[in-house]
PDB file of C-alpha atoms in Angstrom:
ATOM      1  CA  UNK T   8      28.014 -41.769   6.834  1.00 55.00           C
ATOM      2  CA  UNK T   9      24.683 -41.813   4.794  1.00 52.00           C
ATOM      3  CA  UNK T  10      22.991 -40.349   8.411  1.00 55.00           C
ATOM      4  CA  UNK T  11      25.738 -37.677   7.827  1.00 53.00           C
ATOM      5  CA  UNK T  12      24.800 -37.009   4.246  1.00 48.00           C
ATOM      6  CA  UNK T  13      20.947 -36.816   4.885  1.00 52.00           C
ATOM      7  CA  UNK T  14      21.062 -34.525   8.283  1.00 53.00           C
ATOM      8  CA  UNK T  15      23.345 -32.624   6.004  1.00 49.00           C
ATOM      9  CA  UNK T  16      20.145 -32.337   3.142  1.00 49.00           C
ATOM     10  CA  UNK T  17      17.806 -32.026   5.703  1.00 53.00           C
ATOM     11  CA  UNK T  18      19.341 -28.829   7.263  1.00 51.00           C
ATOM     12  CA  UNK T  19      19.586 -27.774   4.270  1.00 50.00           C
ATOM     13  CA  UNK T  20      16.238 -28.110   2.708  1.00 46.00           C
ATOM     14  CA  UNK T  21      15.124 -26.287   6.428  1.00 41.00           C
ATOM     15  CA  UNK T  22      17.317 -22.978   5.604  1.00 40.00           C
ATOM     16  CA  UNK T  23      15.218 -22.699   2.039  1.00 39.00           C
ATOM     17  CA  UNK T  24      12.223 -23.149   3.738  1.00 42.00           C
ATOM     18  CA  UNK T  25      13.160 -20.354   5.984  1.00 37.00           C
ATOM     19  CA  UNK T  26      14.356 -18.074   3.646  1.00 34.00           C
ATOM     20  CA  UNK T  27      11.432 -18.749   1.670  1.00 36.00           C
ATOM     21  CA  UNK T  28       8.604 -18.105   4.610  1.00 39.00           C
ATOM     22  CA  UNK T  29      11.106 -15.068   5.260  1.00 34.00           C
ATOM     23  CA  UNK T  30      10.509 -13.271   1.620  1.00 42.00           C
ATOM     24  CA  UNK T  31       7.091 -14.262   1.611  1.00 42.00           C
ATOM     25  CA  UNK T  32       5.795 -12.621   5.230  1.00 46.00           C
ATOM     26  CA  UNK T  33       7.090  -9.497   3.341  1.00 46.00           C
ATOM     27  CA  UNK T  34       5.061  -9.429   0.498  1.00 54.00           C
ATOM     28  CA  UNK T  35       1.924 -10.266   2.807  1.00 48.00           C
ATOM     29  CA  UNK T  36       0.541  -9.635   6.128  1.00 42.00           C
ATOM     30  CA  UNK T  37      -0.543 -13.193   7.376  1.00 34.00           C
ATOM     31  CA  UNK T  38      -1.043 -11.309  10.922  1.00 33.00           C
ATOM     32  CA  UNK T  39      -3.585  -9.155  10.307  1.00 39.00           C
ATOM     33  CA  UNK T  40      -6.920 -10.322   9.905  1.00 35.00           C
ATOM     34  CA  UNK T  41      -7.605  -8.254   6.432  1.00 39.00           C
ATOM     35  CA  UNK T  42      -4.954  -8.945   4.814  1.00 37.00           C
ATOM     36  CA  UNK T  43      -4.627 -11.252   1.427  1.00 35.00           C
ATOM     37  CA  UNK T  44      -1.377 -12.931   0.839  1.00 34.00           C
ATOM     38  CA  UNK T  45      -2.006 -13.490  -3.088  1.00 36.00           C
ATOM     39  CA  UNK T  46      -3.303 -11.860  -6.107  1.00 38.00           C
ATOM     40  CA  UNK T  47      -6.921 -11.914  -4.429  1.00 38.00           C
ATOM     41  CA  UNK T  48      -8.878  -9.085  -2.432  1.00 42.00           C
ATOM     42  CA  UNK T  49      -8.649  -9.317   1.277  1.00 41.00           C
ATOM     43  CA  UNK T  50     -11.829 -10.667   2.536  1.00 37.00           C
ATOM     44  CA  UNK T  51     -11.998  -7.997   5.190  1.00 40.00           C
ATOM     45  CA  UNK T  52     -10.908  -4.607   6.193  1.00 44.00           C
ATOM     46  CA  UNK T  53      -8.331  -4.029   9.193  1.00 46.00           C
ATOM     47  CA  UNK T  54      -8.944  -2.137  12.273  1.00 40.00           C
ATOM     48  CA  UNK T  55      -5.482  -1.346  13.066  1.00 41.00           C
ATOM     49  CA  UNK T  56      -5.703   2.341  12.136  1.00 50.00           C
ATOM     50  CA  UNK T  57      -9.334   3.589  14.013  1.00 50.00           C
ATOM     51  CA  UNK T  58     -11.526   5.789  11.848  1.00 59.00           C
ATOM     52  CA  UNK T  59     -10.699   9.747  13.103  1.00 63.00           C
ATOM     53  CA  UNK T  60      -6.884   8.914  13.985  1.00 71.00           C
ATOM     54  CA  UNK T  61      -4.552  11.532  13.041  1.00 73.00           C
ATOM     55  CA  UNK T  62      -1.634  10.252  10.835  1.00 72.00           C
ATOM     56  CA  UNK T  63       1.771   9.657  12.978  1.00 67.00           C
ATOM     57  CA  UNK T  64       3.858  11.221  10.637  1.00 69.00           C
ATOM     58  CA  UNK T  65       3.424  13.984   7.607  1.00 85.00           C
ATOM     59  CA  UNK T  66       4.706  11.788   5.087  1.00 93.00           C
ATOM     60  CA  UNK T  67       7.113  13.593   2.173  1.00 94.00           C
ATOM     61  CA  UNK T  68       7.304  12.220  -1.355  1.00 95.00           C
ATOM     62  CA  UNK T  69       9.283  12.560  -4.141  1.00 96.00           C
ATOM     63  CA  UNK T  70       7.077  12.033  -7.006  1.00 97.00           C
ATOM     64  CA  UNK T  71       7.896   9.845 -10.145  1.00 97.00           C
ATOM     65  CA  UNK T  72       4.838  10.432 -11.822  1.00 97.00           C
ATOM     66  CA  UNK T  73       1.760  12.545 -11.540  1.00 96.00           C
ATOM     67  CA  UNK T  74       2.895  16.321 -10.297  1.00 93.00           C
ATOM     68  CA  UNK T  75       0.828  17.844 -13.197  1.00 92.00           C
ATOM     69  CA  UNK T  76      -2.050  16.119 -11.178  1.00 93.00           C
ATOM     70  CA  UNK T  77      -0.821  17.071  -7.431  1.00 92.00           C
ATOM     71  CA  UNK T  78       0.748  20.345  -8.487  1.00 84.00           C
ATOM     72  CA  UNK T  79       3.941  19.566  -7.406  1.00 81.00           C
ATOM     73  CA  UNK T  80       6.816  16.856  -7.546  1.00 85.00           C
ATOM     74  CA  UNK T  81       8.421  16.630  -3.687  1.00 90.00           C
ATOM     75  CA  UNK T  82       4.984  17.073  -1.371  1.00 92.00           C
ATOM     76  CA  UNK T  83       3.958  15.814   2.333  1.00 93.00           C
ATOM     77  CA  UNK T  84       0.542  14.356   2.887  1.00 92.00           C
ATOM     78  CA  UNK T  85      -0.436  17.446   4.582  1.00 90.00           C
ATOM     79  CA  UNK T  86      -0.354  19.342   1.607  1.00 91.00           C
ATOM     80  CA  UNK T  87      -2.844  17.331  -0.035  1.00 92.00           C
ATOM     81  CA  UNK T  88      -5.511  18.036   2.776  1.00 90.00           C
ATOM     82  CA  UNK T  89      -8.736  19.047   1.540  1.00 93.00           C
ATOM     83  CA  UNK T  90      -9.706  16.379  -0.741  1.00 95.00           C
ATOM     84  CA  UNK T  91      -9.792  12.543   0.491  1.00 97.00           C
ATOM     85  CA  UNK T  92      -6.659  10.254  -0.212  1.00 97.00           C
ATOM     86  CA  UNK T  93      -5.824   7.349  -0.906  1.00 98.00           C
ATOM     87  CA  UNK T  94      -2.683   5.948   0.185  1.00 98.00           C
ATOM     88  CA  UNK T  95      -1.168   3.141  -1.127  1.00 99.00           C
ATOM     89  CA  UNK T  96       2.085   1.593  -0.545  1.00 99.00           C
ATOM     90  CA  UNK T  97       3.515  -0.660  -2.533  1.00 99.00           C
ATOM     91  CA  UNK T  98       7.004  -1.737  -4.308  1.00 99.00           C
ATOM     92  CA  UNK T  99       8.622  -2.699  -7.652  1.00 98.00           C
ATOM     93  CA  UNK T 100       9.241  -6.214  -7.118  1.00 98.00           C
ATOM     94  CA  UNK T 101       5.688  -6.973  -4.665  1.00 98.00           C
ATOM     95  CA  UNK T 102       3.864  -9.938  -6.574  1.00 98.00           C
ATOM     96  CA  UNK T 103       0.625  -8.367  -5.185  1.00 98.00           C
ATOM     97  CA  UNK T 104       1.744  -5.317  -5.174  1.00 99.00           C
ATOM     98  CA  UNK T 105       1.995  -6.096  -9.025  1.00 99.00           C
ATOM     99  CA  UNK T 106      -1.826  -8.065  -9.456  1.00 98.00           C
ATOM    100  CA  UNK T 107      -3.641  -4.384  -7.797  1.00 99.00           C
ATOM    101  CA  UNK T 108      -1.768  -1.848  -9.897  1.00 99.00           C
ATOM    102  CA  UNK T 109      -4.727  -2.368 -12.768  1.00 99.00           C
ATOM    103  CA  UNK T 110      -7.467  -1.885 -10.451  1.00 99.00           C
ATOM    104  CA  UNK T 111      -6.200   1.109  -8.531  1.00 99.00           C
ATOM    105  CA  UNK T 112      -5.584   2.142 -12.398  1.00 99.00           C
ATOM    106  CA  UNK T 113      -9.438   1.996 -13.074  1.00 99.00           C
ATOM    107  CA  UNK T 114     -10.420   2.971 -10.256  1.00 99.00           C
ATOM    108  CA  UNK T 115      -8.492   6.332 -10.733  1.00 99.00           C
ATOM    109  CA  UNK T 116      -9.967   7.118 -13.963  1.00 98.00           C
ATOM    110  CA  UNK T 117     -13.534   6.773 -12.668  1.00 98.00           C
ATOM    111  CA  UNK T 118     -12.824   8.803  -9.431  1.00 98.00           C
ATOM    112  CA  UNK T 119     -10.089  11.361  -9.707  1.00 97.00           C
ATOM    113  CA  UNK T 120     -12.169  14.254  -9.253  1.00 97.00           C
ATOM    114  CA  UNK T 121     -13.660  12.745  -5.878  1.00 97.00           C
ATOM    115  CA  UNK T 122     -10.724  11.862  -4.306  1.00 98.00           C
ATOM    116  CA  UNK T 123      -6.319  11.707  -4.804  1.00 97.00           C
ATOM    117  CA  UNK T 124      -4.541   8.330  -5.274  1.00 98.00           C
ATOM    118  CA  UNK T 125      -0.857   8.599  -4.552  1.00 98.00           C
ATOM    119  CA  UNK T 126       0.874   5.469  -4.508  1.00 98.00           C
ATOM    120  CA  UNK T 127       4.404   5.283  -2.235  1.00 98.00           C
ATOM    121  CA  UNK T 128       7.120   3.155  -3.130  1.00 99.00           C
ATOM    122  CA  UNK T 129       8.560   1.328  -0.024  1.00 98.00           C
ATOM    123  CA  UNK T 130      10.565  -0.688  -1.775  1.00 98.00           C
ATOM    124  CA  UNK T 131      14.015   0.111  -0.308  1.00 97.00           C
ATOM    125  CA  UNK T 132      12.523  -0.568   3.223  1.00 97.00           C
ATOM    126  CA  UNK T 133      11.321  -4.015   2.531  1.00 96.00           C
ATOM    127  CA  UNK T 134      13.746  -5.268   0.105  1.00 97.00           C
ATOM    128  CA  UNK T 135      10.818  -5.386  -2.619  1.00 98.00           C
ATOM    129  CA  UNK T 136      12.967  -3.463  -5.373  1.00 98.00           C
ATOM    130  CA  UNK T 137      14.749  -0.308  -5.994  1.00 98.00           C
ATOM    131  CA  UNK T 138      13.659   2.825  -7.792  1.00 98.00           C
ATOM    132  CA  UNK T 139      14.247   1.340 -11.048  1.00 98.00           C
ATOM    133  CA  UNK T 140      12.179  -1.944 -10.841  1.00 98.00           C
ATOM    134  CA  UNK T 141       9.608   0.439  -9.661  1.00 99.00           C
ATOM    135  CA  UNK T 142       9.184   3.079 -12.454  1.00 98.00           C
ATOM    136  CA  UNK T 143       9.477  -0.163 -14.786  1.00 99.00           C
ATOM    137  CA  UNK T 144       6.460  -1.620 -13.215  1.00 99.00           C
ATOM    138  CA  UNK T 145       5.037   1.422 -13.563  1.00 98.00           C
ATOM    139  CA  UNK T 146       5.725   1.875 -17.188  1.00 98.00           C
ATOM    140  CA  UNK T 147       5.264  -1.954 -17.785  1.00 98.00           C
ATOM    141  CA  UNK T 148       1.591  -1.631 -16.650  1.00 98.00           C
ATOM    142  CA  UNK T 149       0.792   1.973 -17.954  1.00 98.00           C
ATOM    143  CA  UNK T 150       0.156   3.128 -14.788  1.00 98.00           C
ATOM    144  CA  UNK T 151      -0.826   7.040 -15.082  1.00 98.00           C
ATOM    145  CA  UNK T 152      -2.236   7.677 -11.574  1.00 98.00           C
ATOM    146  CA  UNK T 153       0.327   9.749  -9.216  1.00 98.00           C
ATOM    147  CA  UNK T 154       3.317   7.555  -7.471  1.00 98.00           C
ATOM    148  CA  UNK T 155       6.751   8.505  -5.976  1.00 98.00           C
ATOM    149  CA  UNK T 156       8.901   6.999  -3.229  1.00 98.00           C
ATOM    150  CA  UNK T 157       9.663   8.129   0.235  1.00 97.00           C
ATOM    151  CA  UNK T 158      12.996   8.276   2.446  1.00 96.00           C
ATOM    152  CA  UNK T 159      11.178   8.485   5.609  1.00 94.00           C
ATOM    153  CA  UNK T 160      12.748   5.361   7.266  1.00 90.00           C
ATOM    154  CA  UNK T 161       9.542   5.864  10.150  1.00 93.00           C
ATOM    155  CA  UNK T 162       6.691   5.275   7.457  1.00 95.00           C
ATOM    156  CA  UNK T 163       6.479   1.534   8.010  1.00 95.00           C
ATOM    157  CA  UNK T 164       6.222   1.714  11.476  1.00 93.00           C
ATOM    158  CA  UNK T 165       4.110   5.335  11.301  1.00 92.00           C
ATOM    159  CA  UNK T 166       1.616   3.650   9.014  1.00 93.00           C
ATOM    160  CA  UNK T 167       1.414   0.353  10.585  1.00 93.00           C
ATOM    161  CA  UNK T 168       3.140  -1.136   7.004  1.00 96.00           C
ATOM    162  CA  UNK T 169       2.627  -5.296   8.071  1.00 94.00           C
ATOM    163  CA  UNK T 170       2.267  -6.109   4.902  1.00 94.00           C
ATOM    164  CA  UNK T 171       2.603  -5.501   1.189  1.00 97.00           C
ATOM    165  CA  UNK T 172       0.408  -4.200  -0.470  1.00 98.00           C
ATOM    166  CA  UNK T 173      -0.868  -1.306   2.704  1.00 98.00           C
ATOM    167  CA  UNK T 174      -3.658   0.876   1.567  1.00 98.00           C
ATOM    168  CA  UNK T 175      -4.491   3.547   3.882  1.00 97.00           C
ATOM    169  CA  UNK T 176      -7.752   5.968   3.430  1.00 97.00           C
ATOM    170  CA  UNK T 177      -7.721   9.470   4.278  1.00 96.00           C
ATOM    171  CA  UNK T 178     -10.204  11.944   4.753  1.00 95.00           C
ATOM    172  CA  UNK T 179     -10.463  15.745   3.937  1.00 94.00           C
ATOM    173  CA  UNK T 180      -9.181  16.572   7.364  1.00 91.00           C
ATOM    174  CA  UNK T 181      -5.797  14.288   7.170  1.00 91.00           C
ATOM    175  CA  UNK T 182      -7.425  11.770   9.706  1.00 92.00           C
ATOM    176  CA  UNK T 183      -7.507   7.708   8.880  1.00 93.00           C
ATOM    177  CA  UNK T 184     -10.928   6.279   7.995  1.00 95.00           C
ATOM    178  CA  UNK T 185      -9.703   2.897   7.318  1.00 96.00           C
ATOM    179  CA  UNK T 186      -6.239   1.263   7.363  1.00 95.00           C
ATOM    180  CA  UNK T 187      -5.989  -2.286   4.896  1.00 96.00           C
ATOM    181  CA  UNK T 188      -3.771  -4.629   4.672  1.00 96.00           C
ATOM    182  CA  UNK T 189      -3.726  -6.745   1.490  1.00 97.00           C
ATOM    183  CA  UNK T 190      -4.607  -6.623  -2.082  1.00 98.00           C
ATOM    184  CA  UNK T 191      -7.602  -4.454  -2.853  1.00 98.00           C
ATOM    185  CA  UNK T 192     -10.161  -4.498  -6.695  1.00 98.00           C
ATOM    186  CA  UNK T 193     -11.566  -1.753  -8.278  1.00 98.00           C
ATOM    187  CA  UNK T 194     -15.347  -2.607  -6.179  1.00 98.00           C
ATOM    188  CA  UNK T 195     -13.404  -2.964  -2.932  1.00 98.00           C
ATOM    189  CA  UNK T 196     -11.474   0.509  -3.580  1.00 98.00           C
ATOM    190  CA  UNK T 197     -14.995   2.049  -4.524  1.00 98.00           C
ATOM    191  CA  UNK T 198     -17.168   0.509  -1.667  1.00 98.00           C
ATOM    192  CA  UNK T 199     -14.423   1.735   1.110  1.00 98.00           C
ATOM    193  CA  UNK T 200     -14.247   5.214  -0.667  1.00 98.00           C
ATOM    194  CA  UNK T 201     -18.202   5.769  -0.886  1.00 98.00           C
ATOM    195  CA  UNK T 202     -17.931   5.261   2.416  1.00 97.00           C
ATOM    196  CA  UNK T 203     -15.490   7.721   3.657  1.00 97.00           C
ATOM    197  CA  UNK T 204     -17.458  10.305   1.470  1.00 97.00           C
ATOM    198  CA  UNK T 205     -20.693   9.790   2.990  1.00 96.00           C
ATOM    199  CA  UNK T 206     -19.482   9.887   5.929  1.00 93.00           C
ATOM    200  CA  UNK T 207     -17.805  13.155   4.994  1.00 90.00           C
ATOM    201  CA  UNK T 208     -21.349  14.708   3.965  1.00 86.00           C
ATOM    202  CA  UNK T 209     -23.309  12.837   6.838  1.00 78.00           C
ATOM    203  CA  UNK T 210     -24.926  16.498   8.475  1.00 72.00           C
ATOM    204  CA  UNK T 211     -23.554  16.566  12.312  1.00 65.00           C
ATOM    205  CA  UNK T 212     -25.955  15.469  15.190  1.00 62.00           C
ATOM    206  CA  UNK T 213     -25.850  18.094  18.200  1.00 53.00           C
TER     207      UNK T 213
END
């Protein structure tokens, strides 16, 4: 009987630990190599997207915030080509979604006339919150910078979404420069961006 009662506990205690590695692996991206799983910057970038890739998919939006910025409040990716984005996806309830919403908040004010920021909610996709938890974060944080949602069901598996948060640069052309997995500062989101703009400027070799 008391073998009974603790291979009864035991199985028990082994469904919590599943359920627990379950909602975790979706708020992080433990299988890609630059991706944080907590409130720090990932050490590294990721090389699943290569630099010059065309996105899969012309992502539309719904914006909750920020069409005085981006001119308009349901838009596709495409329609912000011309000046270099960045993505990033995120959701209402995402811990670290949560601990990088400051620093893509500075590093918005200090760079919105070099490049767009539009963060997408994926929230109903990964079971990370609804629409509401994500304008509250939003408000709760006094996040200004442009953010909507998207009903594309494809996006996580257009933008290679492993992970939460997924930051994806964007040049003036609409082609990926760098795809990241994990939780990003302010000096990581300017280093990566300096970057794509040189690169931009670099004269061509013939």
């Amino acid at each position: 009987m008391r073998n009974m009662i603790r291979n009864a506990w035991r199985s028990r205690w082994v469904t919590v630990a599943t359920v627990l590695a379950v909602l975790l692996a979706a708020c992080s991206s433990a299988a890609d190599p630059g991706v944080s799983s907590g409130g720090s910057p990932a050490s590294s970038s990721s090389g699943s997207s290569p630099a010059g890739e065309k996105l899969p998919q012309d992502l539309s939006s719904t914006l909750y915030q920020g069409s005085d910025v981006l001119g308009e409040g349901n838009l596709t990716i495409s329609s912000l080509q011309g000046k270099p984005l960045v993505l990033n996806f995120w959701a209402g309830l995402c811990p670290p979604c949560r601990a990088e919403m400051p620093d893509l908040q500075e590093f918005y004010e200090e760079n919105k006339d070099r490049v767009n920021l539009l963060g997408i909610d994926v929230g109903q996709f990964t079971g990370l919150g609804d629409q509401a938890s994500a304008k509250a974060l939003l408000e709760e944080l006094d996040v200004t910078y442009p953010a909507g949602f998207t009903n594309d069901g494809g996006v996580m598996r257009d933008y290679k979404i492993l992970g939460m948060p997924t930051t994806v640069f964007i040049d003036s052309k609409g082609e990926t420069f760098r795809h990241w997995g994990g939780v990003l500062n302010k000096d990581l989101l300017t280093k990566v961006t300096n970057e794509m703009l040189e690169l931009e400027s670099a004269p061509l070799n013939y």
